[in-house]
């Protein structure tokens, strides 16, 4: 019997978990997580990944579904990250072959999917939404991730870099939007939105700033709807934890513009990408 493991490669960590036999969940007891120095050498990074995966037990019948940041050659397993501030030492490395050798697995037991697409794939898989649903996934955090699904497999939307309001979308819809503002408005360095909402002296102004953020998010969705149908928008990432503070405003703006996709917050949290990556074995 095949044993399917979902893996999420982040900018500073790796998370992995064993997919349940019904293919719908990953229990906390079947998970492993490890910090990774993404600025480290090729061997340092690969060794950290292998250490994490081996903690869950790798056998000859293990299948790995790996959610990986772009740019990456997902079909062939070759990293193309060079200007993203992470994993530069893996540039043009055949990660699939390197992991197969270290884990003693056939290369065909390792498959890759974009991390934003894996997030949306996991949410759709567990929710049971049919392939006929037109979905948009948006991850709001250190960076901006986006994916679309209008069939069996979700695909990277690469929305972070689209021209947007004189810059790119990520300038307005990531942690940096709030940290830059806090530096200018309060003259202080903060880690992100959570810190601004937690402090009494910054919370009130931050709530006002969130209305502006909501406008940017609504405008991004409206921009995408100009050339594609979107039935549901699923929000994930650390900033989605504060979604109740900005979703009503986003919904109101969308409705004022004749748009009414269903706005949802991730049900699976950090497990979404792992489940999504693991579930691709059932979709091929």
PDB file of C-alpha atoms in Angstrom:
ATOM      1  CA  UNK A   1       0.000   0.000   0.000  1.00  0.00           C
ATOM      2  CA  UNK A   2       1.318   3.425  -0.968  1.00  0.00           C
ATOM      3  CA  UNK A   3       2.103   5.860   1.835  1.00  0.00           C
ATOM      4  CA  UNK A   4       1.560   9.459   0.734  1.00  0.00           C
ATOM      5  CA  UNK A   5       3.416  12.303   2.378  1.00  0.00           C
ATOM      6  CA  UNK A   6       2.614  15.983   1.821  1.00  0.00           C
ATOM      7  CA  UNK A   7       5.487  18.440   2.103  1.00  0.00           C
ATOM      8  CA  UNK A   8       5.475  22.248   2.294  1.00  0.00           C
ATOM      9  CA  UNK A   9       8.723  24.087   1.613  1.00  0.00           C
ATOM     10  CA  UNK A  10       8.685  27.572   3.133  1.00  0.00           C
ATOM     11  CA  UNK A  11      11.239  30.341   3.084  1.00  0.00           C
ATOM     12  CA  UNK A  12      12.675  29.289   6.439  1.00  0.00           C
ATOM     13  CA  UNK A  13      11.181  25.892   7.222  1.00  0.00           C
ATOM     14  CA  UNK A  14       9.955  22.564   5.916  1.00  0.00           C
ATOM     15  CA  UNK A  15       6.739  20.935   7.130  1.00  0.00           C
ATOM     16  CA  UNK A  16       5.715  17.392   6.253  1.00  0.00           C
ATOM     17  CA  UNK A  17       2.856  15.099   7.137  1.00  0.00           C
ATOM     18  CA  UNK A  18       1.451  11.699   6.286  1.00  0.00           C
ATOM     19  CA  UNK A  19      -1.889  11.825   4.489  1.00  0.00           C
ATOM     20  CA  UNK A  20      -4.667   9.874   6.199  1.00  0.00           C
ATOM     21  CA  UNK A  21      -5.968   6.734   4.497  1.00  0.00           C
ATOM     22  CA  UNK A  22      -9.123   8.567   3.408  1.00  0.00           C
ATOM     23  CA  UNK A  23      -6.937  11.274   1.856  1.00  0.00           C
ATOM     24  CA  UNK A  24      -8.650  14.095   3.714  1.00  0.00           C
ATOM     25  CA  UNK A  25      -6.412  15.031   6.645  1.00  0.00           C
ATOM     26  CA  UNK A  26      -3.006  15.009   8.307  1.00  0.00           C
ATOM     27  CA  UNK A  27      -2.949  14.457  12.053  1.00  0.00           C
ATOM     28  CA  UNK A  28      -0.614  16.444  14.302  1.00  0.00           C
ATOM     29  CA  UNK A  29       0.950  13.161  15.404  1.00  0.00           C
ATOM     30  CA  UNK A  30       1.924  12.415  11.800  1.00  0.00           C
ATOM     31  CA  UNK A  31       3.675  15.737  11.185  1.00  0.00           C
ATOM     32  CA  UNK A  32       7.277  16.933  11.333  1.00  0.00           C
ATOM     33  CA  UNK A  33       8.658  20.452  11.022  1.00  0.00           C
ATOM     34  CA  UNK A  34      12.187  21.786  10.883  1.00  0.00           C
ATOM     35  CA  UNK A  35      13.819  25.182  10.490  1.00  0.00           C
ATOM     36  CA  UNK A  36      15.922  25.576   7.360  1.00  0.00           C
ATOM     37  CA  UNK A  37      18.618  28.112   6.552  1.00  0.00           C
ATOM     38  CA  UNK A  38      17.477  29.012   3.039  1.00  0.00           C
ATOM     39  CA  UNK A  39      20.698  30.990   2.554  1.00  0.00           C
ATOM     40  CA  UNK A  40      22.788  27.914   3.319  1.00  0.00           C
ATOM     41  CA  UNK A  41      24.720  25.649   0.986  1.00  0.00           C
ATOM     42  CA  UNK A  42      23.113  23.098  -1.312  1.00  0.00           C
ATOM     43  CA  UNK A  43      23.985  20.228   1.020  1.00  0.00           C
ATOM     44  CA  UNK A  44      22.915  22.111   4.151  1.00  0.00           C
ATOM     45  CA  UNK A  45      19.453  22.732   2.728  1.00  0.00           C
ATOM     46  CA  UNK A  46      18.968  19.258   1.285  1.00  0.00           C
ATOM     47  CA  UNK A  47      20.240  17.601   4.469  1.00  0.00           C
ATOM     48  CA  UNK A  48      17.739  19.586   6.570  1.00  0.00           C
ATOM     49  CA  UNK A  49      14.887  18.544   4.267  1.00  0.00           C
ATOM     50  CA  UNK A  50      15.941  14.914   4.347  1.00  0.00           C
ATOM     51  CA  UNK A  51      16.273  14.974   8.147  1.00  0.00           C
ATOM     52  CA  UNK A  52      12.697  16.240   8.484  1.00  0.00           C
ATOM     53  CA  UNK A  53      11.260  13.738   6.007  1.00  0.00           C
ATOM     54  CA  UNK A  54      13.189  10.826   7.498  1.00  0.00           C
ATOM     55  CA  UNK A  55      11.706  11.606  10.909  1.00  0.00           C
ATOM     56  CA  UNK A  56       8.366  10.416   9.518  1.00  0.00           C
ATOM     57  CA  UNK A  57       9.850   7.254   8.059  1.00  0.00           C
ATOM     58  CA  UNK A  58      10.628   6.827   4.379  1.00  0.00           C
ATOM     59  CA  UNK A  59      10.043   3.417   2.818  1.00  0.00           C
ATOM     60  CA  UNK A  60      10.133   2.153  -0.745  1.00  0.00           C
ATOM     61  CA  UNK A  61       6.381   2.688  -1.116  1.00  0.00           C
ATOM     62  CA  UNK A  62       6.409   6.315   0.058  1.00  0.00           C
ATOM     63  CA  UNK A  63       5.086   8.943  -2.365  1.00  0.00           C
ATOM     64  CA  UNK A  64       6.121  12.569  -1.816  1.00  0.00           C
ATOM     65  CA  UNK A  65       3.963  15.485  -2.949  1.00  0.00           C
ATOM     66  CA  UNK A  66       6.010  18.650  -2.442  1.00  0.00           C
ATOM     67  CA  UNK A  67       4.678  22.218  -2.428  1.00  0.00           C
ATOM     68  CA  UNK A  68       7.513  24.442  -3.630  1.00  0.00           C
ATOM     69  CA  UNK A  69       7.801  28.216  -4.138  1.00  0.00           C
ATOM     70  CA  UNK A  70       8.233  29.626  -7.623  1.00  0.00           C
ATOM     71  CA  UNK A  71      10.134  29.920  -9.845  1.00  0.00           C
ATOM     72  CA  UNK A  72      10.621  26.177 -10.182  1.00  0.00           C
ATOM     73  CA  UNK A  73      10.450  23.644 -13.010  1.00  0.00           C
ATOM     74  CA  UNK A  74       7.704  21.545 -11.417  1.00  0.00           C
ATOM     75  CA  UNK A  75       7.647  18.837 -14.079  1.00  0.00           C
ATOM     76  CA  UNK A  76      11.361  18.105 -13.911  1.00  0.00           C
ATOM     77  CA  UNK A  77      12.030  19.096 -10.292  1.00  0.00           C
ATOM     78  CA  UNK A  78      14.647  21.770 -11.010  1.00  0.00           C
ATOM     79  CA  UNK A  79      14.913  24.893  -8.851  1.00  0.00           C
ATOM     80  CA  UNK A  80      14.988  28.228 -10.680  1.00  0.00           C
ATOM     81  CA  UNK A  81      15.066  30.493  -7.607  1.00  0.00           C
ATOM     82  CA  UNK A  82      17.860  33.028  -7.899  1.00  0.00           C
ATOM     83  CA  UNK A  83      16.508  36.512  -7.054  1.00  0.00           C
ATOM     84  CA  UNK A  84      13.946  35.548  -4.407  1.00  0.00           C
ATOM     85  CA  UNK A  85      16.244  35.846  -1.396  1.00  0.00           C
ATOM     86  CA  UNK A  86      16.038  32.136  -0.620  1.00  0.00           C
ATOM     87  CA  UNK A  87      17.458  28.811  -1.843  1.00  0.00           C
ATOM     88  CA  UNK A  88      19.893  30.517  -4.219  1.00  0.00           C
ATOM     89  CA  UNK A  89      22.373  27.651  -3.773  1.00  0.00           C
ATOM     90  CA  UNK A  90      19.795  25.296  -5.319  1.00  0.00           C
ATOM     91  CA  UNK A  91      19.602  27.285  -8.560  1.00  0.00           C
ATOM     92  CA  UNK A  92      19.411  24.839 -11.492  1.00  0.00           C
ATOM     93  CA  UNK A  93      19.828  21.890  -9.114  1.00  0.00           C
ATOM     94  CA  UNK A  94      17.697  18.852  -9.931  1.00  0.00           C
ATOM     95  CA  UNK A  95      16.025  18.686  -6.535  1.00  0.00           C
ATOM     96  CA  UNK A  96      13.988  15.649  -7.522  1.00  0.00           C
ATOM     97  CA  UNK A  97      17.089  13.632  -8.343  1.00  0.00           C
ATOM     98  CA  UNK A  98      18.950  14.847  -5.255  1.00  0.00           C
ATOM     99  CA  UNK A  99      16.108  13.888  -2.914  1.00  0.00           C
ATOM    100  CA  UNK A 100      15.549  10.563  -4.655  1.00  0.00           C
ATOM    101  CA  UNK A 101      19.204   9.674  -4.132  1.00  0.00           C
ATOM    102  CA  UNK A 102      19.295  10.748  -0.495  1.00  0.00           C
ATOM    103  CA  UNK A 103      15.977   9.099   0.390  1.00  0.00           C
ATOM    104  CA  UNK A 104      16.550   6.035  -1.797  1.00  0.00           C
ATOM    105  CA  UNK A 105      13.265   6.563  -3.625  1.00  0.00           C
ATOM    106  CA  UNK A 106      12.439   6.172  -7.311  1.00  0.00           C
ATOM    107  CA  UNK A 107      12.239   9.600  -8.944  1.00  0.00           C
ATOM    108  CA  UNK A 108       8.673   8.860 -10.017  1.00  0.00           C
ATOM    109  CA  UNK A 109       7.733   8.768  -6.310  1.00  0.00           C
ATOM    110  CA  UNK A 110       8.435  12.495  -6.019  1.00  0.00           C
ATOM    111  CA  UNK A 111       6.133  15.154  -7.506  1.00  0.00           C
ATOM    112  CA  UNK A 112       6.105  18.939  -7.178  1.00  0.00           C
ATOM    113  CA  UNK A 113       3.372  21.564  -7.218  1.00  0.00           C
ATOM    114  CA  UNK A 114       3.489  25.333  -6.750  1.00  0.00           C
ATOM    115  CA  UNK A 115       2.973  26.261  -3.089  1.00  0.00           C
ATOM    116  CA  UNK A 116       0.090  28.698  -3.714  1.00  0.00           C
ATOM    117  CA  UNK A 117      -1.588  26.137  -5.973  1.00  0.00           C
ATOM    118  CA  UNK A 118      -1.089  23.457  -3.303  1.00  0.00           C
ATOM    119  CA  UNK A 119      -2.846  25.675  -0.745  1.00  0.00           C
ATOM    120  CA  UNK A 120      -5.884  26.054  -3.000  1.00  0.00           C
ATOM    121  CA  UNK A 121      -5.769  22.382  -4.008  1.00  0.00           C
ATOM    122  CA  UNK A 122      -5.859  21.311  -0.350  1.00  0.00           C
ATOM    123  CA  UNK A 123      -8.744  23.593   0.566  1.00  0.00           C
ATOM    124  CA  UNK A 124     -10.787  22.472  -2.442  1.00  0.00           C
ATOM    125  CA  UNK A 125      -9.984  18.786  -1.892  1.00  0.00           C
ATOM    126  CA  UNK A 126     -11.112  18.734   1.746  1.00  0.00           C
ATOM    127  CA  UNK A 127     -14.152  20.945   1.121  1.00  0.00           C
ATOM    128  CA  UNK A 128     -15.252  18.634  -1.680  1.00  0.00           C
ATOM    129  CA  UNK A 129     -15.748  21.402  -4.220  1.00  0.00           C
ATOM    130  CA  UNK A 130     -16.258  19.993  -7.690  1.00  0.00           C
ATOM    131  CA  UNK A 131     -13.934  20.610 -10.616  1.00  0.00           C
ATOM    132  CA  UNK A 132     -16.657  22.838 -12.084  1.00  0.00           C
ATOM    133  CA  UNK A 133     -16.124  25.460  -9.372  1.00  0.00           C
ATOM    134  CA  UNK A 134     -14.038  28.458 -10.411  1.00  0.00           C
ATOM    135  CA  UNK A 135     -11.766  29.168  -7.446  1.00  0.00           C
ATOM    136  CA  UNK A 136      -9.194  31.797  -6.557  1.00  0.00           C
ATOM    137  CA  UNK A 137      -6.794  31.276  -3.669  1.00  0.00           C
ATOM    138  CA  UNK A 138      -4.896  34.187  -2.128  1.00  0.00           C
ATOM    139  CA  UNK A 139      -2.202  33.793   0.526  1.00  0.00           C
ATOM    140  CA  UNK A 140      -1.427  36.954   2.462  1.00  0.00           C
ATOM    141  CA  UNK A 141       1.829  36.961   4.392  1.00  0.00           C
ATOM    142  CA  UNK A 142       5.488  37.862   3.935  1.00  0.00           C
ATOM    143  CA  UNK A 143       4.741  37.584   0.240  1.00  0.00           C
ATOM    144  CA  UNK A 144       1.580  37.461  -1.850  1.00  0.00           C
ATOM    145  CA  UNK A 145       0.563  34.133  -3.328  1.00  0.00           C
ATOM    146  CA  UNK A 146      -2.222  33.427  -5.747  1.00  0.00           C
ATOM    147  CA  UNK A 147      -3.683  30.424  -7.536  1.00  0.00           C
ATOM    148  CA  UNK A 148      -6.688  29.501  -9.643  1.00  0.00           C
ATOM    149  CA  UNK A 149      -8.603  26.271 -10.040  1.00  0.00           C
ATOM    150  CA  UNK A 150     -11.118  25.599 -12.791  1.00  0.00           C
ATOM    151  CA  UNK A 151     -10.615  21.865 -13.170  1.00  0.00           C
ATOM    152  CA  UNK A 152      -8.913  19.032 -11.313  1.00  0.00           C
ATOM    153  CA  UNK A 153      -5.573  20.670 -10.520  1.00  0.00           C
ATOM    154  CA  UNK A 154      -4.976  24.194  -9.196  1.00  0.00           C
ATOM    155  CA  UNK A 155      -2.413  26.339 -10.984  1.00  0.00           C
ATOM    156  CA  UNK A 156      -0.118  29.132  -9.843  1.00  0.00           C
ATOM    157  CA  UNK A 157      -1.613  32.529 -10.612  1.00  0.00           C
ATOM    158  CA  UNK A 158       1.669  34.474 -10.229  1.00  0.00           C
ATOM    159  CA  UNK A 159      -0.382  37.452  -9.063  1.00  0.00           C
ATOM    160  CA  UNK A 160       2.325  38.813  -6.769  1.00  0.00           C
ATOM    161  CA  UNK A 161       4.177  40.486  -9.635  1.00  0.00           C
ATOM    162  CA  UNK A 162       1.305  41.860 -11.740  1.00  0.00           C
ATOM    163  CA  UNK A 163       1.378  45.642 -12.344  1.00  0.00           C
ATOM    164  CA  UNK A 164      -0.834  47.207  -9.692  1.00  0.00           C
ATOM    165  CA  UNK A 165      -1.385  50.844  -8.694  1.00  0.00           C
ATOM    166  CA  UNK A 166       1.997  52.050  -9.842  1.00  0.00           C
ATOM    167  CA  UNK A 167       3.882  49.102  -8.397  1.00  0.00           C
ATOM    168  CA  UNK A 168       3.167  45.387  -8.170  1.00  0.00           C
ATOM    169  CA  UNK A 169       0.389  43.639  -6.259  1.00  0.00           C
ATOM    170  CA  UNK A 170       2.716  42.368  -3.541  1.00  0.00           C
ATOM    171  CA  UNK A 171       3.580  45.970  -2.581  1.00  0.00           C
ATOM    172  CA  UNK A 172      -0.007  46.486  -1.432  1.00  0.00           C
ATOM    173  CA  UNK A 173      -1.014  43.032  -0.206  1.00  0.00           C
ATOM    174  CA  UNK A 174       1.770  41.645   1.977  1.00  0.00           C
ATOM    175  CA  UNK A 175       3.339  42.172   5.379  1.00  0.00           C
ATOM    176  CA  UNK A 176       5.617  44.834   3.899  1.00  0.00           C
ATOM    177  CA  UNK A 177       2.602  47.057   3.233  1.00  0.00           C
ATOM    178  CA  UNK A 178       2.076  47.388   6.985  1.00  0.00           C
ATOM    179  CA  UNK A 179       5.710  47.377   8.094  1.00  0.00           C
ATOM    180  CA  UNK A 180       6.589  50.216   5.678  1.00  0.00           C
ATOM    181  CA  UNK A 181       3.545  52.179   6.827  1.00  0.00           C
ATOM    182  CA  UNK A 182       4.388  51.637  10.524  1.00  0.00           C
ATOM    183  CA  UNK A 183       7.918  52.924   9.907  1.00  0.00           C
ATOM    184  CA  UNK A 184       6.587  56.104   8.299  1.00  0.00           C
ATOM    185  CA  UNK A 185       3.489  56.636  10.449  1.00  0.00           C
ATOM    186  CA  UNK A 186       4.733  55.610  13.899  1.00  0.00           C
ATOM    187  CA  UNK A 187       8.488  55.717  13.377  1.00  0.00           C
ATOM    188  CA  UNK A 188       8.832  52.165  14.611  1.00  0.00           C
ATOM    189  CA  UNK A 189       9.854  48.761  13.356  1.00  0.00           C
ATOM    190  CA  UNK A 190       7.246  46.011  13.692  1.00  0.00           C
ATOM    191  CA  UNK A 191       7.123  42.390  12.586  1.00  0.00           C
ATOM    192  CA  UNK A 192       3.764  42.719  10.879  1.00  0.00           C
ATOM    193  CA  UNK A 193       0.015  43.244  11.153  1.00  0.00           C
ATOM    194  CA  UNK A 194      -0.403  41.110  14.278  1.00  0.00           C
ATOM    195  CA  UNK A 195       1.997  43.303  16.264  1.00  0.00           C
ATOM    196  CA  UNK A 196       0.244  46.481  15.145  1.00  0.00           C
ATOM    197  CA  UNK A 197      -3.150  45.161  16.222  1.00  0.00           C
ATOM    198  CA  UNK A 198      -1.812  43.918  19.552  1.00  0.00           C
ATOM    199  CA  UNK A 199      -0.550  47.300  20.780  1.00  0.00           C
ATOM    200  CA  UNK A 200      -3.016  49.847  22.110  1.00  0.00           C
ATOM    201  CA  UNK A 201      -1.106  52.825  20.676  1.00  0.00           C
ATOM    202  CA  UNK A 202      -1.155  51.434  17.123  1.00  0.00           C
ATOM    203  CA  UNK A 203      -4.400  49.428  16.960  1.00  0.00           C
ATOM    204  CA  UNK A 204      -6.865  52.221  16.145  1.00  0.00           C
ATOM    205  CA  UNK A 205      -4.870  53.639  13.243  1.00  0.00           C
ATOM    206  CA  UNK A 206      -4.172  50.126  11.989  1.00  0.00           C
ATOM    207  CA  UNK A 207      -7.890  49.355  11.852  1.00  0.00           C
ATOM    208  CA  UNK A 208      -8.312  52.409   9.633  1.00  0.00           C
ATOM    209  CA  UNK A 209      -5.368  51.288   7.484  1.00  0.00           C
ATOM    210  CA  UNK A 210      -7.043  47.883   7.093  1.00  0.00           C
ATOM    211  CA  UNK A 211      -9.901  49.568   5.229  1.00  0.00           C
ATOM    212  CA  UNK A 212      -7.355  50.769   2.677  1.00  0.00           C
ATOM    213  CA  UNK A 213      -5.901  47.271   2.561  1.00  0.00           C
ATOM    214  CA  UNK A 214      -9.405  45.902   1.941  1.00  0.00           C
ATOM    215  CA  UNK A 215      -9.774  48.256  -1.017  1.00  0.00           C
ATOM    216  CA  UNK A 216      -6.541  46.921  -2.509  1.00  0.00           C
ATOM    217  CA  UNK A 217      -7.667  43.322  -2.037  1.00  0.00           C
ATOM    218  CA  UNK A 218     -11.058  44.011  -3.587  1.00  0.00           C
ATOM    219  CA  UNK A 219      -9.432  45.802  -6.528  1.00  0.00           C
ATOM    220  CA  UNK A 220      -7.129  42.817  -7.104  1.00  0.00           C
ATOM    221  CA  UNK A 221     -10.111  40.439  -7.207  1.00  0.00           C
ATOM    222  CA  UNK A 222     -12.013  42.770  -9.550  1.00  0.00           C
ATOM    223  CA  UNK A 223      -8.963  42.983 -11.800  1.00  0.00           C
ATOM    224  CA  UNK A 224      -8.825  39.184 -12.062  1.00  0.00           C
ATOM    225  CA  UNK A 225     -12.555  38.995 -12.746  1.00  0.00           C
ATOM    226  CA  UNK A 226     -12.074  41.084 -15.872  1.00  0.00           C
ATOM    227  CA  UNK A 227     -10.751  37.993 -17.655  1.00  0.00           C
ATOM    228  CA  UNK A 228     -11.872  34.977 -15.636  1.00  0.00           C
ATOM    229  CA  UNK A 229     -14.887  33.686 -13.726  1.00  0.00           C
ATOM    230  CA  UNK A 230     -14.439  33.432  -9.948  1.00  0.00           C
ATOM    231  CA  UNK A 231     -17.087  31.716  -7.794  1.00  0.00           C
ATOM    232  CA  UNK A 232     -15.138  31.556  -4.529  1.00  0.00           C
ATOM    233  CA  UNK A 233     -12.096  33.330  -3.094  1.00  0.00           C
ATOM    234  CA  UNK A 234     -10.220  31.478  -0.344  1.00  0.00           C
ATOM    235  CA  UNK A 235      -7.856  33.510   1.828  1.00  0.00           C
ATOM    236  CA  UNK A 236      -4.871  31.989   3.608  1.00  0.00           C
ATOM    237  CA  UNK A 237      -1.538  33.029   5.102  1.00  0.00           C
ATOM    238  CA  UNK A 238      -0.812  34.655   8.450  1.00  0.00           C
ATOM    239  CA  UNK A 239      -2.685  37.860   7.652  1.00  0.00           C
ATOM    240  CA  UNK A 240      -5.871  35.891   6.973  1.00  0.00           C
ATOM    241  CA  UNK A 241      -6.047  35.324  10.739  1.00  0.00           C
ATOM    242  CA  UNK A 242      -7.280  38.928  10.940  1.00  0.00           C
ATOM    243  CA  UNK A 243      -9.742  38.440   8.072  1.00  0.00           C
ATOM    244  CA  UNK A 244     -12.816  39.309  10.157  1.00  0.00           C
ATOM    245  CA  UNK A 245     -11.402  42.850  10.360  1.00  0.00           C
ATOM    246  CA  UNK A 246     -11.260  43.393   6.594  1.00  0.00           C
ATOM    247  CA  UNK A 247     -13.489  40.830   4.821  1.00  0.00           C
ATOM    248  CA  UNK A 248     -16.731  42.799   5.398  1.00  0.00           C
ATOM    249  CA  UNK A 249     -15.163  45.833   3.705  1.00  0.00           C
ATOM    250  CA  UNK A 250     -13.870  43.710   0.812  1.00  0.00           C
ATOM    251  CA  UNK A 251     -17.321  42.172   0.364  1.00  0.00           C
ATOM    252  CA  UNK A 252     -18.998  45.580   0.406  1.00  0.00           C
ATOM    253  CA  UNK A 253     -16.649  46.984  -2.244  1.00  0.00           C
ATOM    254  CA  UNK A 254     -17.119  43.936  -4.460  1.00  0.00           C
ATOM    255  CA  UNK A 255     -20.911  44.162  -4.191  1.00  0.00           C
ATOM    256  CA  UNK A 256     -20.798  47.876  -5.036  1.00  0.00           C
ATOM    257  CA  UNK A 257     -19.027  46.847  -8.234  1.00  0.00           C
ATOM    258  CA  UNK A 258     -21.562  44.142  -9.116  1.00  0.00           C
ATOM    259  CA  UNK A 259     -19.313  41.297  -7.989  1.00  0.00           C
ATOM    260  CA  UNK A 260     -20.305  38.673  -5.441  1.00  0.00           C
ATOM    261  CA  UNK A 261     -17.856  35.759  -5.167  1.00  0.00           C
ATOM    262  CA  UNK A 262     -18.080  33.848  -1.909  1.00  0.00           C
ATOM    263  CA  UNK A 263     -15.245  34.992   0.395  1.00  0.00           C
ATOM    264  CA  UNK A 264     -13.858  32.241   2.627  1.00  0.00           C
ATOM    265  CA  UNK A 265     -10.980  31.894   5.078  1.00  0.00           C
ATOM    266  CA  UNK A 266      -8.721  28.838   5.036  1.00  0.00           C
ATOM    267  CA  UNK A 267     -10.075  25.916   7.059  1.00  0.00           C
ATOM    268  CA  UNK A 268      -6.815  24.006   7.049  1.00  0.00           C
ATOM    269  CA  UNK A 269      -4.199  26.612   7.921  1.00  0.00           C
ATOM    270  CA  UNK A 270      -0.635  25.400   7.485  1.00  0.00           C
ATOM    271  CA  UNK A 271      -1.866  21.908   6.562  1.00  0.00           C
ATOM    272  CA  UNK A 272      -3.588  23.136   3.378  1.00  0.00           C
ATOM    273  CA  UNK A 273      -0.463  23.076   1.197  1.00  0.00           C
ATOM    274  CA  UNK A 274       0.656  19.707   2.579  1.00  0.00           C
ATOM    275  CA  UNK A 275      -2.738  18.096   1.951  1.00  0.00           C
ATOM    276  CA  UNK A 276      -2.942  19.750  -1.466  1.00  0.00           C
ATOM    277  CA  UNK A 277       0.502  18.501  -2.463  1.00  0.00           C
ATOM    278  CA  UNK A 278      -0.282  14.993  -1.254  1.00  0.00           C
ATOM    279  CA  UNK A 279      -3.701  14.929  -2.922  1.00  0.00           C
ATOM    280  CA  UNK A 280      -2.273  15.368  -6.432  1.00  0.00           C
ATOM    281  CA  UNK A 281      -1.576  11.627  -6.490  1.00  0.00           C
ATOM    282  CA  UNK A 282      -5.314  11.028  -6.436  1.00  0.00           C
ATOM    283  CA  UNK A 283      -5.960  13.497  -9.263  1.00  0.00           C
ATOM    284  CA  UNK A 284      -3.534  12.138 -11.859  1.00  0.00           C
TER     285      UNK A 284
END
